[in-house]
């Protein structure tokens, strides 16, 4: 990943997060945590895929270079380093080809670690760091390479057993500790996420304004990517979906080369990653700049479902509440339009009980959002007793959790569905911060109401026309 846009690295933010982890591990009996960053991945011959750091590692360090590993020693004796970075050595020749590297000393100073060593010193240091410590904490099972390395370090300690050194007696999964921290965003994170949402909203506005019948999906994708980079985001947070006409009914359709035709709706689900944080926006709009009556009917149902979900999002309710609110509105709309047969389903409760809506709304209404677009964090209360149906209860929303609110309807051509709705796919997605009394939407700098979308598109056409005259 390119360097973050943060002008100065928020050293204290990352240091405080490391301190929180150290405190949590101390309270759990101590031990050593190991957090590697992501590996570089070869694309072909000597060309790599664009590098993206590991989110957990970045959360605790702010450090974006590959070949790095963080050690947090919650059992360090007083005066010994607790926060230790391994990273690439300075290398004049490699830096000539690939650019600046901090090197251990530079990284220690710039990012506030207690100590730093080169990456190729890991195998020499780790057995000493974990010797005589009660436990190891890492994401076991997440990387075969790390599992193998840890085994090697533990074996190296055991090999010295006759000199009185003991190997850690337990291995704990570190991720639940980090997931809980990442689930509640701090002020630094929320500020970046708001900015990411604003840039992504700009990109959607630009794509709407550029849309005309005859344009291809990839041309609209180009408008999005241009805007992300133009405003400093490092790139898209996930593969951009730009789907014209019936393609919108394919949930993970990647931007292709289909032509947006007069009468088509265009569904764009695309957003940027800024300084390690994802945004996630979907808008659906007509290629012609005017919704047809059938498109408008379904659009307004999805918009009402989204509003119901937004109204149901606040601290103290469970994660499922917005979904249930959206499903009820969508199910009612499917009955009202006759897309679901009113002869077969007497009431909206029947539609919900039999999940008849799922043929037209097959995904959930939201997910955690953060460093990863589908961010980490439990959706259910792990430690709560099971309810009467034997299910683990849904998680209760808390202030500063961030999630998406993204209902949709996808109506494929089918004999039992009124033809006027065939091949209409609509999703509307915004990003929300949970507050005590409701939620703050971070992505509303792009129109969402039919009239506002049409007005933006008409204004764009009028000004393009004027420019040509
Ligand atoms: N863009 C992926 C999602 O909306 O979940
Ligand atoms: Mn989403
Ligand atoms: Mn999305």
PDB file of C-alpha atoms and ligand atoms in Angstrom, residues 269 280 367 373-374 404 406 429, ligand 2:
ATOM      1  CA  UNK A 269     -21.263  -0.773  -5.220  1.00  0.00           C
ATOM      2  CA  UNK A 280     -18.720   0.896   1.282  1.00  0.00           C
ATOM      3  CA  UNK A 367     -21.970  -5.889   8.322  1.00  0.00           C
ATOM      4  CA  UNK A 373     -14.817  -3.925   4.334  1.00  0.00           C
ATOM      5  CA  UNK A 374     -16.382  -6.931   6.057  1.00  0.00           C
ATOM      6  CA  UNK A 404     -23.295  -0.695   6.729  1.00  0.00           C
ATOM      7  CA  UNK A 406     -27.696  -1.930   2.669  1.00  0.00           C
ATOM      8  CA  UNK A 429     -25.928   1.220   0.949  1.00  0.00           C
TER       9      UNK A 429
HETATM   10 MN1  LIG B   2     -21.479  -3.717   2.296  1.00  0.00          MN
END
